Coordinates of C-alpha atoms in Angstrom, one line a residue:
X254 CA 74.3 105.2 58.4
X255 CA 74.6 101.5 57.5
X256 CA 72.0 100.0 55.1
X257 CA 72.7 96.5 56.8
X258 CA 70.4 95.6 59.4
X259 CA 72.8 93.1 60.9
X260 CA 75.6 95.6 61.1
X261 CA 75.7 96.9 64.8
X262 CA 79.4 98.1 64.8
X263 CA 78.6 101.7 64.6
X264 CA 76.3 102.0 67.4
X265 CA 75.6 105.0 69.6
X266 CA 77.3 103.2 72.5
X267 CA 80.3 102.6 70.4
X268 CA 80.7 106.1 69.3
X269 CA 80.2 107.7 72.8
X270 CA 82.8 105.4 74.2
X271 CA 85.2 106.2 71.4
X272 CA 84.7 109.9 72.1
X273 CA 85.2 109.6 75.7
X274 CA 88.4 107.6 75.3
X275 CA 89.9 110.1 72.8
X276 CA 88.5 113.2 74.4
X277 CA 86.4 114.0 71.4
X278 CA 83.1 115.7 71.0
X279 CA 80.7 116.5 68.2
X280 CA 80.5 120.3 67.2
X281 CA 77.9 122.0 65.1
X282 CA 79.2 123.5 62.0
X283 CA 78.9 127.2 62.0
X284 CA 80.1 130.1 59.9
X285 CA 82.7 132.4 61.5
X286 CA 81.5 135.1 63.9
X287 CA 80.8 138.4 62.1
X288 CA 82.6 141.6 62.9
X289 CA 81.0 144.5 64.8
X290 CA 78.4 146.5 62.9
X291 CA 79.7 150.0 62.2
X292 CA 77.4 152.5 64.1
X293 CA 77.4 155.2 61.3
X294 CA 76.1 152.7 58.9
X295 CA 73.2 151.7 61.3
X296 CA 72.3 155.4 61.6
X297 CA 72.5 155.8 57.7
X298 CA 70.3 152.7 57.3
X299 CA 67.8 153.8 59.9
X300 CA 67.5 157.3 58.3
X301 CA 67.2 155.9 54.7
X302 CA 64.5 153.3 55.8
X303 CA 62.4 155.9 57.4
X304 CA 62.4 158.0 54.4
X305 CA 61.7 155.2 52.2
X306 CA 58.7 154.1 54.2
X307 CA 57.4 157.6 54.2
X308 CA 57.9 158.1 50.3
X309 CA 56.8 154.7 48.8
X310 CA 53.9 152.4 49.2
X311 CA 55.0 149.1 50.8
X312 CA 54.5 147.3 47.5
X313 CA 57.2 149.2 46.0
X314 CA 59.8 148.6 48.7
X315 CA 61.8 145.5 47.9
X316 CA 64.5 143.5 49.6
X317 CA 66.9 141.4 47.6
X318 CA 69.5 139.0 48.8
X319 CA 71.7 136.3 47.3
X320 CA 72.0 133.0 48.9
X321 CA 74.1 129.8 48.1
X322 CA 71.8 127.0 47.3
X323 CA 73.6 123.7 47.8
X324 CA 73.1 120.6 45.7
X325 CA 74.0 118.6 48.8
X326 CA 73.0 120.0 52.3
X327 CA 76.2 120.4 54.2
X328 CA 75.1 121.5 57.6
X329 CA 76.0 118.9 60.3
X330 CA 78.5 118.2 63.0
X331 CA 82.2 117.8 63.1
X332 CA 84.1 115.4 65.4
X333 CA 86.8 117.4 67.1
X334 CA 89.0 117.5 70.3
X335 CA 87.3 118.9 73.3
X336 CA 88.3 122.5 74.3
X337 CA 89.3 123.7 70.8
X338 CA 87.6 126.9 70.1
X339 CA 87.7 127.0 66.3
X340 CA 87.4 123.8 64.3
X341 CA 87.9 123.4 60.5
X342 CA 85.8 121.0 58.4
X343 CA 86.6 119.5 55.2
X344 CA 84.0 118.1 53.0
X345 CA 84.2 116.2 49.7
X346 CA 83.7 118.5 46.6
X347 CA 80.3 116.9 46.0
X348 CA 79.1 118.0 49.3
X349 CA 80.1 121.8 48.5
X350 CA 78.4 122.3 45.2
X351 CA 76.0 125.2 45.1
X352 CA 74.7 128.1 42.9
X353 CA 73.6 131.5 43.7
X354 CA 69.8 132.3 44.0
X355 CA 68.7 136.0 44.1
X356 CA 65.4 136.3 46.1
X357 CA 63.2 139.2 46.3
X358 CA 60.3 140.0 48.7
X359 CA 58.2 143.2 49.2
X360 CA 57.3 144.9 52.4
X361 CA 53.7 143.8 52.1
X362 CA 54.7 140.2 52.2
X363 CA 55.0 139.6 48.5
X364 CA 57.5 137.4 46.8
X365 CA 58.9 137.7 43.3
X366 CA 60.5 134.9 40.9
X367 CA 63.8 133.8 42.1
X368 CA 66.8 134.4 39.7
X369 CA 69.2 131.5 39.4
X370 CA 72.6 132.4 38.4
X371 CA 74.6 130.1 36.1
X372 CA 78.4 130.1 36.3
X373 CA 79.7 131.3 32.8
X374 CA 80.3 134.4 30.9
X375 CA 77.7 133.9 28.2
X376 CA 74.0 133.2 28.1
X377 CA 74.8 129.6 26.9
X378 CA 75.8 128.8 30.4
X379 CA 72.2 128.8 31.6
X380 CA 72.0 125.3 30.1
X381 CA 73.3 124.1 33.3
X382 CA 69.6 124.4 34.4
X383 CA 68.2 122.4 31.5
X384 CA 65.8 119.7 32.8
X385 CA 64.1 121.8 35.3
X386 CA 60.3 120.8 35.5
X387 CA 59.0 124.1 37.2
X388 CA 56.9 126.3 35.1
X389 CA 58.8 128.9 33.1
X390 CA 57.0 132.0 34.8
X391 CA 58.1 130.7 38.2
X392 CA 61.8 131.7 38.0
X393 CA 64.3 133.5 35.9
X394 CA 67.9 132.5 34.7
X395 CA 70.9 134.5 34.1
X396 CA 74.7 134.1 34.4
X397 CA 77.9 135.6 35.7
X398 CA 81.4 134.6 35.3
X399 CA 82.2 133.8 38.9
X400 CA 78.7 132.4 39.8
X401 CA 77.8 135.4 42.0
X402 CA 76.2 138.6 40.9
X403 CA 78.4 141.0 38.9
X404 CA 77.7 144.4 37.2
X405 CA 76.0 142.8 34.3
X406 CA 73.7 140.5 36.2
X407 CA 72.8 143.3 38.6
X408 CA 71.6 145.5 35.6
X409 CA 69.6 142.4 34.4
X410 CA 68.1 142.2 37.9
X411 CA 67.3 145.9 38.4
X412 CA 65.4 145.7 35.1
X413 CA 63.4 143.1 36.5
X414 CA 62.7 145.1 39.6
X415 CA 61.4 147.9 37.3
X416 CA 59.1 145.5 35.8
X417 CA 57.7 144.3 39.0
X418 CA 57.1 147.8 40.1
X419 CA 55.1 148.4 36.7
X420 CA 57.5 151.0 35.8
X421 CA 57.0 153.2 38.9
X422 CA 59.8 154.6 41.0
X423 CA 60.7 152.1 43.9
X424 CA 63.2 151.4 46.7
X425 CA 65.5 148.4 47.0
X426 CA 67.2 147.3 50.2
X427 CA 70.2 145.1 49.9
X428 CA 73.5 144.2 51.3
X429 CA 76.9 145.9 50.6
X430 CA 78.3 143.1 48.3
X431 CA 80.6 144.7 45.8
X432 CA 78.4 144.3 42.7
X433 CA 75.5 145.9 44.8
X434 CA 77.5 149.2 45.7
X435 CA 79.5 149.5 42.6
X436 CA 79.3 152.7 40.6
X437 CA 77.9 150.8 37.7
X438 CA 74.9 149.4 39.8
X439 CA 74.1 152.6 41.7
X440 CA 74.2 154.8 38.6
X441 CA 72.0 152.3 36.7
X442 CA 69.5 152.2 39.5
X443 CA 69.4 156.0 39.8
X444 CA 68.8 156.3 36.1
X445 CA 65.7 154.1 36.1
X446 CA 64.2 155.4 39.4
X447 CA 65.3 152.7 41.9
X448 CA 66.4 154.1 45.2
X449 CA 69.0 151.8 46.8
X450 CA 69.3 151.4 50.7
X451 CA 72.2 149.4 51.7
X452 CA 72.2 147.2 55.0
X453 CA 74.9 147.9 57.5
X454 CA 78.1 145.7 57.1
X455 CA 77.9 142.5 59.1
X456 CA 74.2 143.5 59.8
X457 CA 72.3 141.4 57.4
X458 CA 71.1 139.0 60.1
X459 CA 69.5 141.9 62.0
X460 CA 68.5 144.3 59.3
X461 CA 67.5 142.3 56.3
X462 CA 64.2 140.5 56.2
X463 CA 65.4 137.6 53.9
X464 CA 68.3 136.8 56.1
X465 CA 66.3 137.6 59.3
X466 CA 63.8 134.7 58.8
X467 CA 63.0 133.7 55.2
X468 CA 66.3 131.8 54.1
X469 CA 66.2 130.0 57.5
X470 CA 63.0 128.5 56.8
X471 CA 63.6 127.5 53.3
X472 CA 67.0 125.9 54.1
X473 CA 65.6 124.1 57.2
X474 CA 62.7 122.7 54.9
X475 CA 65.4 121.7 52.3
X476 CA 67.7 120.0 54.8
X477 CA 65.9 116.8 55.3
X478 CA 65.3 116.4 51.5
X479 CA 69.0 117.0 50.7
X480 CA 70.3 114.7 53.6
X481 CA 67.9 111.9 52.9
X482 CA 69.1 111.7 49.2
X483 CA 72.7 111.6 50.4
X484 CA 72.2 108.9 52.8
X485 CA 69.7 106.9 50.8
X486 CA 71.4 107.1 47.3
X487 CA 75.0 108.4 48.1
X488 CA 74.4 111.4 45.9
X489 CA 73.2 115.0 46.0
X490 CA 70.6 116.8 43.9
X491 CA 71.6 118.0 40.4
X492 CA 71.5 121.7 39.7
X493 CA 68.2 121.5 37.9
X494 CA 66.7 119.3 40.7
X495 CA 68.0 121.8 43.4
X496 CA 66.5 124.8 41.5
X497 CA 63.1 123.1 41.3
X498 CA 63.2 122.3 44.9
X499 CA 63.9 126.0 45.7
X500 CA 61.0 127.0 43.4
X501 CA 58.5 124.7 45.3
X502 CA 59.7 125.9 48.7
X503 CA 59.5 129.4 47.5
X504 CA 56.0 128.9 46.1
X505 CA 54.9 127.3 49.5
X506 CA 56.3 130.1 51.6
X507 CA 53.5 131.7 53.7
X508 CA 53.1 135.4 53.4
X509 CA 53.0 135.6 57.2
X510 CA 56.6 134.5 57.4
X511 CA 57.7 137.3 55.2
X512 CA 55.6 139.9 56.8
X513 CA 57.0 138.8 60.4
X514 CA 60.5 139.0 58.9
X515 CA 59.9 142.6 58.0
X516 CA 58.3 143.2 61.4
X517 CA 61.4 142.1 63.2
X518 CA 63.7 144.4 61.1
X519 CA 61.3 147.5 61.5
X520 CA 61.2 146.9 65.1
X521 CA 64.9 147.3 65.1
X522 CA 64.6 150.5 62.9
X523 CA 62.1 152.1 65.2
X524 CA 63.9 151.1 68.2
X525 CA 67.2 152.9 66.8
X526 CA 65.3 155.9 65.6
X527 CA 65.1 158.8 68.1
X528 CA 63.3 161.1 65.8
X529 CA 60.3 159.1 65.0
X530 CA 58.1 156.5 66.9
X531 CA 56.0 155.8 63.9
X532 CA 55.0 152.2 63.4
X533 CA 55.9 151.4 59.5
X534 CA 53.8 148.3 59.4
X535 CA 50.0 149.1 59.3
X536 CA 47.9 147.5 62.0
X537 CA 46.0 145.2 59.5
X538 CA 49.4 143.8 58.3
X539 CA 50.7 143.3 61.7
X540 CA 47.4 141.5 62.7
X541 CA 48.1 138.9 60.1
X542 CA 51.4 137.9 61.8
X543 CA 50.6 134.7 63.8
X544 CA 52.4 132.6 66.5
X545 CA 55.7 130.9 65.6
X546 CA 54.0 127.5 65.9
X547 CA 51.9 128.2 62.8
X548 CA 55.1 128.7 60.6
X549 CA 56.2 125.1 61.1
X550 CA 55.1 122.7 58.5

């Protein structure tokens, strides 16, 4: 974008002609295609979920997932030669900065405070988030050496889940990231009464509520804010500003969106199960799910 009103050099017509002459096209930036989902893991996940929904109240069934929250929104298009199947994109370092957010929802549409992970081996590293304006009870801070969850941060997180369940036994659905399935994590969860259920490999977009709908909503809402700041001020959000934005969007996330995400996943589970046709969302909860138009702000 040019901030000079008299600058008509980079017009749409110029760009179209440039692309036509050089056989170029704009390609949407996407992640690489995931591999096939192992059938035996789908069967295991289906069986475990049916048992969990029979054993626990829905407010004691949690789904957690980690997502990278960017300082600068990096989704966009890449200019590439036509006919090329895979296109690499190079972005300036400032356009790739992010930190890990651990988000948690319950099967009744509840949402718990997000956990922001600072990159560092000691607790002092959480100073990276100094300057946040959100209320302290709206989020949690922890750290890990690589910036993603490790065994220590998972123990911290599992302790929070136990608090959120008021000390009752509960179930936690999450993907198969290394720190999630480690012996340290699984043993600690078992010792404090948390049953772990693991989403099939490469199946998070189908079998995990947070990936199925929730994160997409949050990142779509953040896209314009991130992009506008880049174009208008040539700078991205700071880490505290980006964390505050997540807190705001998380607070404003409608319960119906979370319930619908669970509905989509449970429809898959019910469809895969040959032993049970039970609908694991009660009628009063499914009635609260509205049309897609009502989820657009």
